[in-house]
Tab-separated table of C-alpha atoms in Angstrom:
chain	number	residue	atom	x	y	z
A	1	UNK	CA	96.476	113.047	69.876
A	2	UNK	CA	97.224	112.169	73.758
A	3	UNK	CA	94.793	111.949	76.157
A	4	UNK	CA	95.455	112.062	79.749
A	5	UNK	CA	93.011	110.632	82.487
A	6	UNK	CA	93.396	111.125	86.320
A	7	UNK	CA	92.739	108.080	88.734
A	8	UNK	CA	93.392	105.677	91.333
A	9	UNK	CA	92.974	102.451	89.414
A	10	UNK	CA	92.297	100.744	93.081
A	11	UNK	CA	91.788	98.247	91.325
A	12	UNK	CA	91.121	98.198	87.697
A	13	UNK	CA	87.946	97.222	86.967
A	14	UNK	CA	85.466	97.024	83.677
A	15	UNK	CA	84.652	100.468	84.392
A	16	UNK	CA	87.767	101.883	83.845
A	17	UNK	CA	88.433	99.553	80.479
A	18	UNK	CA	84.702	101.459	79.296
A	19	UNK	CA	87.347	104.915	79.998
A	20	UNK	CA	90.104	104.404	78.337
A	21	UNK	CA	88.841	102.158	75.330
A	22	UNK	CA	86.790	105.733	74.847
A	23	UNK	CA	89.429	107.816	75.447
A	24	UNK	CA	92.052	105.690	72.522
A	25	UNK	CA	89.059	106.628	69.854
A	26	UNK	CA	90.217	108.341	66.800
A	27	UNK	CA	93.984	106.785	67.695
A	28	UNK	CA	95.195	108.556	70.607
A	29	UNK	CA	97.470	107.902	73.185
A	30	UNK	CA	96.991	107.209	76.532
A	31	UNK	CA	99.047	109.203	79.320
A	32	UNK	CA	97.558	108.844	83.366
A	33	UNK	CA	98.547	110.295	86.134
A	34	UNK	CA	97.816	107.792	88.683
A	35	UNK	CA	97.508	107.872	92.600
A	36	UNK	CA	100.229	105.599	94.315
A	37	UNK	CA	100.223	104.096	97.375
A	38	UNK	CA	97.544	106.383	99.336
A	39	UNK	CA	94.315	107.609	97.594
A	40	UNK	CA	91.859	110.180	98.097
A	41	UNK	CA	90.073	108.990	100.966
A	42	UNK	CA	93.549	109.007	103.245
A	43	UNK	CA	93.383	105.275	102.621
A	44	UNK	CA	96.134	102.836	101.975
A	45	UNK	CA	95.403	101.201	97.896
A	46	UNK	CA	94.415	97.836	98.267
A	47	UNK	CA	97.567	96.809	95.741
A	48	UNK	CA	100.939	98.549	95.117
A	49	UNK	CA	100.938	101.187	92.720
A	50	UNK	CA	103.422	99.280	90.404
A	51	UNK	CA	101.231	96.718	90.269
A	52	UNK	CA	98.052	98.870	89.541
A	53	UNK	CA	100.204	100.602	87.053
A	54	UNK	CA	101.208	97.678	84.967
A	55	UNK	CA	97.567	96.857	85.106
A	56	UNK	CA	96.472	99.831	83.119
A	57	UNK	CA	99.299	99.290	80.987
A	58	UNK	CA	98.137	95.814	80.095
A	59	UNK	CA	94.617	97.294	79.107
A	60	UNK	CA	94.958	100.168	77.043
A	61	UNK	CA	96.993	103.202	78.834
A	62	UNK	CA	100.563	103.941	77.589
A	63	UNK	CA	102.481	106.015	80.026
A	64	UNK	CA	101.866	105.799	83.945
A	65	UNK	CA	102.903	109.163	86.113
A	66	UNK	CA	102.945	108.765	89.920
A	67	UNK	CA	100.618	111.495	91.555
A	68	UNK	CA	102.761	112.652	94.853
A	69	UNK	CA	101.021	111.512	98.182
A	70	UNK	CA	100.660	115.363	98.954
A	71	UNK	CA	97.680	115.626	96.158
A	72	UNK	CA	97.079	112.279	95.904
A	73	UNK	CA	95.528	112.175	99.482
A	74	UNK	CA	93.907	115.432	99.027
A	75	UNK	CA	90.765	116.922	98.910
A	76	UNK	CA	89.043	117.336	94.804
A	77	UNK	CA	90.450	121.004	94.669
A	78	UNK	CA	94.254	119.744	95.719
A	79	UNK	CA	93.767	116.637	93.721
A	80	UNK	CA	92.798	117.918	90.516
A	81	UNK	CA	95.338	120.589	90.901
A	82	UNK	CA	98.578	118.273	90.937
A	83	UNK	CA	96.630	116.121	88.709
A	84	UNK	CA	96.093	118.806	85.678
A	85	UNK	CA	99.253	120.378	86.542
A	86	UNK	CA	101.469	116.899	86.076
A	87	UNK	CA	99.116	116.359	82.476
A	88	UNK	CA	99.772	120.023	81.587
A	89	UNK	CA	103.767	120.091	82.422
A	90	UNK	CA	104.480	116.718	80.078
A	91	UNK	CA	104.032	119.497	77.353
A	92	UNK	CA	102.007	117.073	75.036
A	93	UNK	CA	98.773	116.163	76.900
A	94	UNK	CA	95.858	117.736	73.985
A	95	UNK	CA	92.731	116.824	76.124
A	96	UNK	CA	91.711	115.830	79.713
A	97	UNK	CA	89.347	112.187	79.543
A	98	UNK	CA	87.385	111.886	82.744
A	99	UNK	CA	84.571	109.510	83.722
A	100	UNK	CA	81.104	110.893	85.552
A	101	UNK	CA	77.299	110.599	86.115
A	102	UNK	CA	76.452	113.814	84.178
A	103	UNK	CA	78.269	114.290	80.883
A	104	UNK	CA	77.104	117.614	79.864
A	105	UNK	CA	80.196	119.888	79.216
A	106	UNK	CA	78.624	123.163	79.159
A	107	UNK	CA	76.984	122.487	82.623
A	108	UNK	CA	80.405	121.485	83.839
A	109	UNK	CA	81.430	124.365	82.996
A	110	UNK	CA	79.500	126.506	83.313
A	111	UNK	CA	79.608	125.285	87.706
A	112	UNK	CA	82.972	125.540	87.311
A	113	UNK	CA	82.451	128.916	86.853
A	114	UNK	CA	80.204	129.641	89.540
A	115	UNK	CA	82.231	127.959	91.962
A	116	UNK	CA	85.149	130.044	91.229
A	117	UNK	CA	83.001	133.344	91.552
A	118	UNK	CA	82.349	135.681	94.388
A	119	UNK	CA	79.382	135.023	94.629
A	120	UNK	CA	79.833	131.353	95.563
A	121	UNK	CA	82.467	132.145	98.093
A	122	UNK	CA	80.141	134.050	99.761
A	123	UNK	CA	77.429	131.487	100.074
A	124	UNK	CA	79.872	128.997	100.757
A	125	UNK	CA	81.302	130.892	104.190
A	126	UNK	CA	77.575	131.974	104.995
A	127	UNK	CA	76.186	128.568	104.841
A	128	UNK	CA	79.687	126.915	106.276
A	129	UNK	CA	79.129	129.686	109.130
A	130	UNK	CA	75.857	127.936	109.748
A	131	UNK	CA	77.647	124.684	110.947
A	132	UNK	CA	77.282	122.866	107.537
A	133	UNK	CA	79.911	120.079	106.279
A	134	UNK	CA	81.601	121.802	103.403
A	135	UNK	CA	79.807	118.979	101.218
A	136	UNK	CA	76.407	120.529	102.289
A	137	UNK	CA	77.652	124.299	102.154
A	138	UNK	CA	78.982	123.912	98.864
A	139	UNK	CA	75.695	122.221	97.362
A	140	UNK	CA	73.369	125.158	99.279
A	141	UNK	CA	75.534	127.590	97.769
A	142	UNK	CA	75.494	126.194	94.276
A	143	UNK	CA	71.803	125.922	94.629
A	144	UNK	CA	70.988	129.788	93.954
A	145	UNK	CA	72.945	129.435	90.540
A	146	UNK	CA	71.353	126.235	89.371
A	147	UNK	CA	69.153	123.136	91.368
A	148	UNK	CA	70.299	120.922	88.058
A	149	UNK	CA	74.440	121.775	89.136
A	150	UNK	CA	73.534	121.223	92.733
A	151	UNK	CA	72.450	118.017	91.818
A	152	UNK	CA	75.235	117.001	89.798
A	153	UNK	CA	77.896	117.573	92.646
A	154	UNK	CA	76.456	115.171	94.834
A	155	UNK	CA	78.257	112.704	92.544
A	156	UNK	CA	82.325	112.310	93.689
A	157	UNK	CA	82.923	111.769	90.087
A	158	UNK	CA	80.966	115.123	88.666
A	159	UNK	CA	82.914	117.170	91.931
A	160	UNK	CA	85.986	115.921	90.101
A	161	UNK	CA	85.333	117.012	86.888
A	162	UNK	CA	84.136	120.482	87.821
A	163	UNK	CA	87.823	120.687	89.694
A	164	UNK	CA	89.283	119.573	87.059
A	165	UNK	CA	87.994	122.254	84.563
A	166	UNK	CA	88.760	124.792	87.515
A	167	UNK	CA	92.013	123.314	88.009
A	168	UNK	CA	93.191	123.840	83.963
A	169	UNK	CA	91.843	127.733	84.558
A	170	UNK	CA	93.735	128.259	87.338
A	171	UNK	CA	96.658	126.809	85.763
A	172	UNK	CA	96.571	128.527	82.363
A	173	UNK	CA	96.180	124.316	80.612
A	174	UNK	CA	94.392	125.475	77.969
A	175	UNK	CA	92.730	122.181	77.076
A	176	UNK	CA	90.080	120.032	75.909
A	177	UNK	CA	87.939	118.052	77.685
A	178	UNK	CA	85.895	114.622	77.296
A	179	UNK	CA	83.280	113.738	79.843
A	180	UNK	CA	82.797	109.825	79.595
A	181	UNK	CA	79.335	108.688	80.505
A	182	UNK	CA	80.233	106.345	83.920
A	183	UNK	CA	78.480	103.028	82.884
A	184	UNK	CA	77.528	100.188	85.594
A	185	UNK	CA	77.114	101.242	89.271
A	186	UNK	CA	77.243	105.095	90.908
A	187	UNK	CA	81.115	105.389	92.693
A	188	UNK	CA	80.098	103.769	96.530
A	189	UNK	CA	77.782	101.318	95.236
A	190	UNK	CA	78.138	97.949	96.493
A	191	UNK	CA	75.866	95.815	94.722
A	192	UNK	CA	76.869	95.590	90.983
A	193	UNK	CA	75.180	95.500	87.990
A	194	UNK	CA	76.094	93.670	85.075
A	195	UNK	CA	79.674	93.065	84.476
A	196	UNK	CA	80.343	96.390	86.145
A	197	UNK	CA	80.981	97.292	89.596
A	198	UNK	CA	82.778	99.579	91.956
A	199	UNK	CA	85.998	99.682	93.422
A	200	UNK	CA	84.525	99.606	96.651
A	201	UNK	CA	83.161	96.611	96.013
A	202	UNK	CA	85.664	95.023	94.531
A	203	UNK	CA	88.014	95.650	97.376
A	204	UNK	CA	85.218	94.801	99.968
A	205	UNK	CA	84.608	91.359	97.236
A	206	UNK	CA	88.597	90.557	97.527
A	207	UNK	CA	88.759	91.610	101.398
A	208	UNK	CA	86.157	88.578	102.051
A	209	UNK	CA	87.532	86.061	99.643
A	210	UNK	CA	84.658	85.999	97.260
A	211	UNK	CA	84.558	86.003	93.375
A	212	UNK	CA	85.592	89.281	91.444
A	213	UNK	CA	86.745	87.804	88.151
A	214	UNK	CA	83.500	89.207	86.105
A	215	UNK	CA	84.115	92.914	86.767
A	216	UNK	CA	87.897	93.466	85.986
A	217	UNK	CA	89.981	92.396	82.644
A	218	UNK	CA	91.175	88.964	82.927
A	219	UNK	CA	94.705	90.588	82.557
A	220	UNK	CA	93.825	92.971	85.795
A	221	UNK	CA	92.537	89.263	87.553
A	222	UNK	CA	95.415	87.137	86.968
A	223	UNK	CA	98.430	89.926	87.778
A	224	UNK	CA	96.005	90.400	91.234
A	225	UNK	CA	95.733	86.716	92.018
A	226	UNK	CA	99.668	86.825	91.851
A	227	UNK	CA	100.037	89.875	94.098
A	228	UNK	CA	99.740	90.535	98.131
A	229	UNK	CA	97.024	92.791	99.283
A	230	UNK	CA	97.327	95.398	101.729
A	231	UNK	CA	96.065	95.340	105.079
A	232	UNK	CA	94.769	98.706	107.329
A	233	UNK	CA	95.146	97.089	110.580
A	234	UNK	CA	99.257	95.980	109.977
A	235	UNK	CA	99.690	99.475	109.783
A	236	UNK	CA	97.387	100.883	112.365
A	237	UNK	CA	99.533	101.319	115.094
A	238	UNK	CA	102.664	102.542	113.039
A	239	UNK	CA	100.512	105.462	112.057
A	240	UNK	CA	99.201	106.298	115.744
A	241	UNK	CA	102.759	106.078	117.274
A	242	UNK	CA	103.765	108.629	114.531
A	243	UNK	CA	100.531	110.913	115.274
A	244	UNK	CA	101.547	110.777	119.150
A	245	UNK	CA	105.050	111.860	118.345
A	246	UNK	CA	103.632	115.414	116.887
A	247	UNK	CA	103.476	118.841	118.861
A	248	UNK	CA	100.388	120.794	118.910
A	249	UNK	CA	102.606	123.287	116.403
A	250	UNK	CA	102.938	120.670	114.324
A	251	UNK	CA	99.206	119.652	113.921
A	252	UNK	CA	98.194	123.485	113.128
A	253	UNK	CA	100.730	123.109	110.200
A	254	UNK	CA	98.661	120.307	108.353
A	255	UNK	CA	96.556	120.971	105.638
A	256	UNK	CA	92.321	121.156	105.812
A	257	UNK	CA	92.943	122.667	109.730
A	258	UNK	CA	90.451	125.641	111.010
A	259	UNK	CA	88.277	126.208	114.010
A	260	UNK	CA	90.481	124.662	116.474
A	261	UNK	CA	90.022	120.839	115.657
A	262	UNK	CA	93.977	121.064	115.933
A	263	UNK	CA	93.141	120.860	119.695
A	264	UNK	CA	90.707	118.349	119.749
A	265	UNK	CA	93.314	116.223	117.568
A	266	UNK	CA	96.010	116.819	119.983
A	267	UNK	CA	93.982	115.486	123.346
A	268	UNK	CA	92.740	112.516	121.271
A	269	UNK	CA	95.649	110.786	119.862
A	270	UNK	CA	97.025	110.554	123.043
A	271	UNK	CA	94.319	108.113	124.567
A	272	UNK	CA	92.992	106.808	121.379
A	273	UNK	CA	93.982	103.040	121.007
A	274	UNK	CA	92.815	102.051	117.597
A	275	UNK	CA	92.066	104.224	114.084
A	276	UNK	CA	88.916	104.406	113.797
A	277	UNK	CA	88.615	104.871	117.378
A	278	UNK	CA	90.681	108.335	117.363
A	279	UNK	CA	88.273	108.737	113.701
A	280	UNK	CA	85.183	108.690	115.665
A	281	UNK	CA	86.431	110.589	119.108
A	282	UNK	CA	87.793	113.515	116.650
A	283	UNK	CA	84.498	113.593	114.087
A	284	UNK	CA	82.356	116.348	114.553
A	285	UNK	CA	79.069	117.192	112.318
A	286	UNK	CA	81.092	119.717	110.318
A	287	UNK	CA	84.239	117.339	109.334
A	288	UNK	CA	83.097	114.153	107.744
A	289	UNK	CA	85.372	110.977	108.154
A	290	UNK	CA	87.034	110.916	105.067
A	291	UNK	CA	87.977	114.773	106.269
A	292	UNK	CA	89.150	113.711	109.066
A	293	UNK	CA	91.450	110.113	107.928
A	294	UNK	CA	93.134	112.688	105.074
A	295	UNK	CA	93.708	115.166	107.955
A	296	UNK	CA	95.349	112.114	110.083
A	297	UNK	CA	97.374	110.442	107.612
A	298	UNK	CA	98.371	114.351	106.291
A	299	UNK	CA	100.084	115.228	109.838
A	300	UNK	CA	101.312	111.054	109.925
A	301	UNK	CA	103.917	111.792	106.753
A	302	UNK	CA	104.314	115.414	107.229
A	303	UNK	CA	102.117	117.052	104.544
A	304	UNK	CA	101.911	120.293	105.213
A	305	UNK	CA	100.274	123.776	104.296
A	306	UNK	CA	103.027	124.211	101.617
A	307	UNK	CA	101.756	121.229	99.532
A	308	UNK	CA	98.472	122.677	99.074
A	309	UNK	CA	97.781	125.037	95.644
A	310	UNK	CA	101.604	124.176	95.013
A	311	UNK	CA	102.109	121.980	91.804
A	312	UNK	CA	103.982	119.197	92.466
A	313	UNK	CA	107.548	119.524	91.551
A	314	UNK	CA	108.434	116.501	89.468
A	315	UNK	CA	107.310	114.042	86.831
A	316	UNK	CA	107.572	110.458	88.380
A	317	UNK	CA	107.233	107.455	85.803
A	318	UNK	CA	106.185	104.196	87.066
A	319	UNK	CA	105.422	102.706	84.005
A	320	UNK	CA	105.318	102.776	79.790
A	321	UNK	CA	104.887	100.621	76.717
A	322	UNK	CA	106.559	100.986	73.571
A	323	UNK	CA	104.374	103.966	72.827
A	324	UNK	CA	105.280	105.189	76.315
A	325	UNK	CA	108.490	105.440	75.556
A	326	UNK	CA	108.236	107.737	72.473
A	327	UNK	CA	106.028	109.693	74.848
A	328	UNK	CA	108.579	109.928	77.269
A	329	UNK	CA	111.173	111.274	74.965
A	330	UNK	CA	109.055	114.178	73.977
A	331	UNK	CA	108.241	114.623	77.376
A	332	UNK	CA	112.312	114.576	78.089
A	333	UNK	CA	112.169	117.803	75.660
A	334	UNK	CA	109.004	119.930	76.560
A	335	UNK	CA	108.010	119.596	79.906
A	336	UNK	CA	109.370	122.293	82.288
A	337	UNK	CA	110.047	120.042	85.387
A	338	UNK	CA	111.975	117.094	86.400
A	339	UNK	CA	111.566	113.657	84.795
A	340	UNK	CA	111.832	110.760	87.301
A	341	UNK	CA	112.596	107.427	85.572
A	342	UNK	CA	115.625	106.159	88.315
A	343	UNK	CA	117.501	106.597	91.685
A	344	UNK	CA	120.071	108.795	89.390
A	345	UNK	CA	117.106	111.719	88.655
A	346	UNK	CA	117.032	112.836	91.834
A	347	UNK	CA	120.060	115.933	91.954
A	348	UNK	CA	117.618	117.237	89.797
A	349	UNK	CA	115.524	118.346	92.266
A	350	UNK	CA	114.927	121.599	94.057
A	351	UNK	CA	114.405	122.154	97.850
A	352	UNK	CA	110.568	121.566	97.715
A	353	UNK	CA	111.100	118.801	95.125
A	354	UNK	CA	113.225	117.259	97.951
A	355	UNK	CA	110.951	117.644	100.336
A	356	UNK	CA	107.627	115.809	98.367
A	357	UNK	CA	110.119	113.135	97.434
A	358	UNK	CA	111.259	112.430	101.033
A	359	UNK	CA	107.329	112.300	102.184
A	360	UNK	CA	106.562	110.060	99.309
A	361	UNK	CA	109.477	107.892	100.509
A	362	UNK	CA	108.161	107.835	103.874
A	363	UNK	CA	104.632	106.885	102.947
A	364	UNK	CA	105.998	104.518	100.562
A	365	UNK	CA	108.454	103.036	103.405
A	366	UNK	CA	105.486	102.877	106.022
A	367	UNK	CA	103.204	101.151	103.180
A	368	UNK	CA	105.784	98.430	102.622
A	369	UNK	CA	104.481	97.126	106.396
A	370	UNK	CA	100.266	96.448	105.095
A	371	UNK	CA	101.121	93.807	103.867
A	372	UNK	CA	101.460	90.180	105.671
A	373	UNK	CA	104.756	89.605	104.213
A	374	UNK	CA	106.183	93.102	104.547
A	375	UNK	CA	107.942	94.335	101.262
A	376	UNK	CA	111.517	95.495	101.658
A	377	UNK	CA	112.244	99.137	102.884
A	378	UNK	CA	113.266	101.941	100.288
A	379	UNK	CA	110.951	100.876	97.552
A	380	UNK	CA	110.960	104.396	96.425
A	381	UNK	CA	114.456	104.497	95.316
A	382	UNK	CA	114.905	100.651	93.931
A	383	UNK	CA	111.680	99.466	92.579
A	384	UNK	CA	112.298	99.613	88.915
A	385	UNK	CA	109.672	101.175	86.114
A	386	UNK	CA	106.914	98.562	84.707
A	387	UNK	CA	107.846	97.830	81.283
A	388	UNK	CA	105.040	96.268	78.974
């Protein structure tokens, strides 16, 4: 059997070790398709995604895919898509393993089919009309179907896993799935509990110098302790002087645009001096912050309307084992896209395949410069795949 699990590994903690020692039960391999250098939020990862890679490797996962910046800083809906559709197009993936707060299947489900109904698209534009966040609209409009699946997508995790389901339906993956029972602390917690805590606040733990160690493998500690950390702020004004250099046409390309805010984004990063100064001049009580920072970094490197529904064009390997690499030769045979392993893979792309490679370079290129001691550029073409 191979499993494959969707994540960010930012960084690896206990939590993630409860996931995949689950998800090798019964013997089966581990395949993830991992976000690189940006995540969800529009965020830079706190390490490089080599480095997170060869972390999972160390503790349990067997083959490490690269999930393209354009899904990778998406929204759930986007990022499940290229997510499932990477799993499903290796041609061997048998079952989806996520983590989350609720693990009842059938209630996943069964909101995953609401929320691809009429009926929910409906509610969703009435209560949206209203001047709701989407957040709020979509848990209103879930409401009239069922309080309990309202409930459950107030977790980031259970959103996920609904999206996820949706995403292998849209995409014909037909799939199993495994719902792992999250353990520890909810996702944004920053107090931990046990030997478990968050991401969050283990980047907010290594961001002020203080202890860690107890919540992540010893394996994930040491290769950390011997790696640089990215930094926001060495960044920040990189990303506004590329935000000031866009037209107004450009901005109304970007994914996650509507009611004008193309406008509003336009005056402000002209007179905006720092980040999270434009952040708070653009945030309105319809687009929450996170909205907005994926909407920012989106237009920064280019990502535009044609990246969203699309699949993403390419399988990009960062890293294997030994069982990896029997993986990746049945991969070589089945799956109906590109394989990316080296520099020399890349005539095999196609026009769009060419153009999600080139913005991945260019995020990659810009996130060489968070850290202190800036990596080299064109660490998209020469870093080489973690072996373990």
């Amino acid at each position: 059997m191979v499993s494959g699990v969707i994540c960010e590994f930012n960084p690896f903690h206990n939590g993630h070790l409860h996931l995949i020692d689950n998800a090798k039960k019964n013997g089966s391999n581990i395949i993830c398709v991992m976000s690189g250098n940006f995540v969800q939020r529009g965020e830079i990862a706190l390490y490089e995604k080599h480095i997170r890679a060869r972390s999972a490797l160390l503790n349990g996962a067997d083959l490490i895919i690269n999930l393209p910046v354009g899904w990778s800083m998406s929204g759930a809906e986007n990022f499940a898509i290229g997510g499932i559709s990477l799993l499903k197009d290796t041609g061997i993936v048998d079952r989806v393993v996520f983590g989350c707060e609720n693990d009842d299947l059938e209630l996943l489900k069964n909101t995953a089919d609401f929320i691809s109904s009429n009926e929910f698209s409906v509610n969703l534009k009435n209560y949206i009309s209203k001047g709701l966040t989407f957040a709020s609209a979509r848990k209103k409009a879930v409401e009239s179907f069922s309080k309990t699946a309202a409930e459950i997508l107030c977790s980031p995790n259970n959103i996920l896993a609904v999206e996820y389901i949706r995403a292998a339906e849209k995409l014909g993956f037909n799939t199993d799935f495994f719902p792992v029972l999250r353990i520890g602390t909810s996702h944004n917690s920053l107090v931990p509990k046990d030997n478990f805590s968050s991401a969050s606040a283990i980047r907010e733990m290594i961001k002020n110098n203080e202890a860690f160690e107890n919540y992540i493998p010893k394996s994930t500690y040491d290769l950390l302790m011997a790696s640089p950390s990215s930094k926001f702020e060495n960044i920040e004004n990189a990303i506004l002087f590329m935000l000031r250099s866009l037209s107004l046409d450009d901005l109304k390309k970007m994914p996650d645009i509507s009611e004008g805010i193309e406008n509003r984004i336009y005056e402000k990063i002209k007179t905006a001096l720092t980040f999270e100064d434009l952040l708070m001049q653009i945030k309105t009580k319809r687009y929450t912050l996170a909205r907005i920072r994926r909407i920012l970094m989106s237009a920064a490197f280019g990502i535009d309307n044609s990246f969203i529904g699309a699949k993403p064009p390419y399988i990009q390997i960062l890293g294997y084992n030994n069982t990896g690499k029997e993986l990746l030769s049945e991969i070589s045979k089945k799956s109906p896209i590109p394989l990316l392993v080296s520099s020399k893979d890349l005539k095999k792309l196609d026009d769009f395949g060419k153009k999600v490679f080139e913005v991945e370079s260019t995020s990659t290129d810009l996130y060489s410069l968070a850290f202190d001691l800036p990596l080299n550029c064109g660490n998209e073409f020469t870093i080489p795949v973690v072996k373990v």
